[in-house]
Coordinates of C-alpha atoms in Angstrom, one line a residue:
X253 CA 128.2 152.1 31.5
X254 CA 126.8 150.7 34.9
X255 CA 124.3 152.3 37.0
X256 CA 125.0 151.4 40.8
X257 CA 123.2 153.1 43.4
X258 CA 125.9 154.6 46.0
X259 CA 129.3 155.5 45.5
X260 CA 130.2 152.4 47.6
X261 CA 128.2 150.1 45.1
X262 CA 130.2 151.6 42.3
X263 CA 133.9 151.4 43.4
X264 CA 134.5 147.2 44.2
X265 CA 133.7 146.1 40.5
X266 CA 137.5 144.7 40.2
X267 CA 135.6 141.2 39.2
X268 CA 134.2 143.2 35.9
X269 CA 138.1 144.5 35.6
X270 CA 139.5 141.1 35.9
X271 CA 136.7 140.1 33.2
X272 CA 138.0 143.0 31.1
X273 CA 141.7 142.2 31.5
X274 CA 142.1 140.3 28.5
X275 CA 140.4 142.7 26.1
X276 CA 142.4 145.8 27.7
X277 CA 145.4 148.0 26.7
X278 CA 148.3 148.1 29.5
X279 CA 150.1 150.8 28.0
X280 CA 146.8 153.4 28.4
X281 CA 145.9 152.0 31.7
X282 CA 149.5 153.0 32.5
X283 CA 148.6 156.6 31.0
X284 CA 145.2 157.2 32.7
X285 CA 146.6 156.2 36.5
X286 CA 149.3 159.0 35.0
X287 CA 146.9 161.0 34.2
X288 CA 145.1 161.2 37.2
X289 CA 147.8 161.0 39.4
X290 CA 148.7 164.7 38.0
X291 CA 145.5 165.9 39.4
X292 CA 145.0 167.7 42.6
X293 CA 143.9 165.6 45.8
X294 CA 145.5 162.0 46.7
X295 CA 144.9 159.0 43.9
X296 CA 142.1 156.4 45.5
X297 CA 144.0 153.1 44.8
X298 CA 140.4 151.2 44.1
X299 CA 140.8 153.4 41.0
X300 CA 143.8 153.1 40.6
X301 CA 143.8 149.2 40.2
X302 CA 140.5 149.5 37.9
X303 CA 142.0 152.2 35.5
X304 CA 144.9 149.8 35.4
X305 CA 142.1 147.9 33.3
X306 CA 140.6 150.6 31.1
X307 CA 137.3 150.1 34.0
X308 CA 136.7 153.4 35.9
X309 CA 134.0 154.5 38.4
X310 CA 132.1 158.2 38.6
X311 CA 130.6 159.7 41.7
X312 CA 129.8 162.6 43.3
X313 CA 133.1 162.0 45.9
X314 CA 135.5 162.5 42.9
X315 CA 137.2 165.8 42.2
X316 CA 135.6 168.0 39.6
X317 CA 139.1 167.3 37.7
X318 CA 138.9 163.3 38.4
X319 CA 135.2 163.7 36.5
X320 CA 136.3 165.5 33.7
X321 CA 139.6 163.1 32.9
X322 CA 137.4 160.0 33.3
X323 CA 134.6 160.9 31.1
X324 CA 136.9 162.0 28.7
X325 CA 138.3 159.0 28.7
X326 CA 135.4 157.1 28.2
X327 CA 134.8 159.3 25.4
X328 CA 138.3 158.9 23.7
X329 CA 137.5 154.9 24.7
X330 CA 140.5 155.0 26.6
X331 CA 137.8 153.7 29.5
X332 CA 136.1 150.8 28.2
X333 CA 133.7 150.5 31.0
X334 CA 132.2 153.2 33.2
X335 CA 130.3 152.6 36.9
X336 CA 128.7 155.1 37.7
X337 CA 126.0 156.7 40.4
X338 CA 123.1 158.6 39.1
X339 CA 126.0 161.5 39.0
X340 CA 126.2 160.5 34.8
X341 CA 122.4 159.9 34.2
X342 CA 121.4 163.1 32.9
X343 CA 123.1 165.8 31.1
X344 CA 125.9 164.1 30.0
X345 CA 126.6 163.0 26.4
X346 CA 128.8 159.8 26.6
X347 CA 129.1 157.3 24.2
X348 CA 127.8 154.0 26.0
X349 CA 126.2 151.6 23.7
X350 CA 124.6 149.9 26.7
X351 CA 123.7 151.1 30.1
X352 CA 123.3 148.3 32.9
X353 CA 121.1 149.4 35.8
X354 CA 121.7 147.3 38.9
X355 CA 118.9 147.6 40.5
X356 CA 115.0 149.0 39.7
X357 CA 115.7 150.6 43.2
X358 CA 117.7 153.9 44.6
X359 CA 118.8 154.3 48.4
X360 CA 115.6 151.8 49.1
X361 CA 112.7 154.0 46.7
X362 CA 112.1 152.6 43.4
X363 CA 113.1 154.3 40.4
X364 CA 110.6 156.7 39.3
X365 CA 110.0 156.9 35.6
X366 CA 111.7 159.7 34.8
X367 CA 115.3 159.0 36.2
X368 CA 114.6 155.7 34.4
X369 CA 114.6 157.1 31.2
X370 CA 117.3 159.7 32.0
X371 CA 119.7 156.4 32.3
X372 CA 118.4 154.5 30.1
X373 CA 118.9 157.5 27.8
X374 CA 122.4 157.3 27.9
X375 CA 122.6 154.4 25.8
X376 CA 122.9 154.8 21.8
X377 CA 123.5 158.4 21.8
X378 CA 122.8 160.2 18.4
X379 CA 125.8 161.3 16.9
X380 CA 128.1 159.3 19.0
X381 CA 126.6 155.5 18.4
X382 CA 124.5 153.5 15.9
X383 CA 122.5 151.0 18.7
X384 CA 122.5 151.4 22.3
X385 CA 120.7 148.7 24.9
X386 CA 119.6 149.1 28.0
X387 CA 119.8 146.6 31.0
X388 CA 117.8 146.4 33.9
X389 CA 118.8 143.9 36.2
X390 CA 116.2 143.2 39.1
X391 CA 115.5 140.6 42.2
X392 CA 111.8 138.8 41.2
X393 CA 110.5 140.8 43.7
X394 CA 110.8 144.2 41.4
X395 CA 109.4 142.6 38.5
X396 CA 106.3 144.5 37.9
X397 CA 108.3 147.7 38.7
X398 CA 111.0 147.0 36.4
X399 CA 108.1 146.1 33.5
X400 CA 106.2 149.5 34.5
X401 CA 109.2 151.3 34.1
X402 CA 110.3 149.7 30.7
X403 CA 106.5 150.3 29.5
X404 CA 106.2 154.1 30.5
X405 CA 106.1 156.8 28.6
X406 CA 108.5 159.3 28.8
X407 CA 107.3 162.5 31.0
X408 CA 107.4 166.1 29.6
X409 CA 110.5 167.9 30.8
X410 CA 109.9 171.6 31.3
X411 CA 112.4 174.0 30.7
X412 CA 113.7 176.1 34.0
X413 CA 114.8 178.6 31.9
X414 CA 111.3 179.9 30.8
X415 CA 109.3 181.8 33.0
X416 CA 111.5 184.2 35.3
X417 CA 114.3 186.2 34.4
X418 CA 116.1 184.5 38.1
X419 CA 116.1 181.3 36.8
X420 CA 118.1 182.1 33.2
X421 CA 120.6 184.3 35.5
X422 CA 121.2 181.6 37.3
X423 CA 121.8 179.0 34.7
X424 CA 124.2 181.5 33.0
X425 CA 126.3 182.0 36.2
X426 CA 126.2 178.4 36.6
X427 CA 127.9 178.2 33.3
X428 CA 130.4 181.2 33.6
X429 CA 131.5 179.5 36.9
X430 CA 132.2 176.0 35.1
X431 CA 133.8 178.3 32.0
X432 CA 135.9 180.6 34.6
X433 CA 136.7 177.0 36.6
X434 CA 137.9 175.6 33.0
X435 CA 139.7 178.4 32.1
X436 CA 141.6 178.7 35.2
X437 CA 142.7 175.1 35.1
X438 CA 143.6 175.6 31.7
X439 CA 146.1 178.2 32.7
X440 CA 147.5 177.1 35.5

């Protein structure tokens, strides 16, 4: 998986499918263009040509149905490599053995410490891998950052579901509107 910081950084990585070309399966790049051709809203050809490879990329500017197919094909392996914004870095249970990080900076800020793990955290899932590695590539510039960031300690995540009953109703409307969402696409 490949961390790139806009939507726009993430799409022209045809060099890393030409790479992958040898190593790739035709017949279930074939499928996956298919497969997302049979979703609603008009097929981007940039993805078109990387699927073509078994390489995808994830942003925010995708469908909610182009999201789900491509990370389940990353899952199934069907998508051998995955560029993505910060739209995968947390929340999401992928199996990536090793995250690549393109830059120690996002939209001109630096990475804070926390974001930093959440994408590093992707790598090695339990369950779903045996190793993972992390990449972080940077200009000599961002060196100190990128070894403060490798160095810190994870920050304490608090729950938003503790403390007020409006925050837990909201989570669980959140997730009956992704269930009801599901199941309608399921149906129809």
């Amino acid at each position: 998986m490949v961390t790139a910081a806009t939507s726009g950084s993430g799409e022209p990585h045809g060099d890393l499918a030409e790479r992958l070309r040898s190593r790739t399966n035709a017949e279930t790049g074939k499928s996956l263009v298919q497969r997302l051709r049979s979703t609603p809203g008009a097929m981007d050809p940039a993805l078109a040509s990387c699927l073509s490879m078994q390489v995808a990329f994830h942003h925010a500017g995708l469908t909610l149905e182009e999201r789900d197919l491509l990370e389940g094909a990353f899952r199934e392996g069907a998508v051998r490599a995955l560029v993505a914004t910060t739209t995968l870095s947390s929340g999401v249970n992928l199996p990536a053995r090793r995250v690549i990080i393109r830059s120690a900076n996002f939209q001109g800020n630096p990475i804070d410490s926390l974001s930093y793990h959440q994408m590093v955290g992707r790598a090695g899932r339990m369950g779903l891998d045996t190793q993972g590695e992390s990449i972080l590539m940077c200009r000599d510039s961002d060196r100190s950052l990128a070894q403060r960031l490798s160095r810190a300690e994870a920050q304490p995540i608090t729950s938003c579901l503790t403390g007020s009953s409006t925050s837990l109703r909201r989570a669980l409307l959140e997730v009956g509107a992704t269930s009801s969402h599901l199941f309608l696409n399921d149906c129809f």
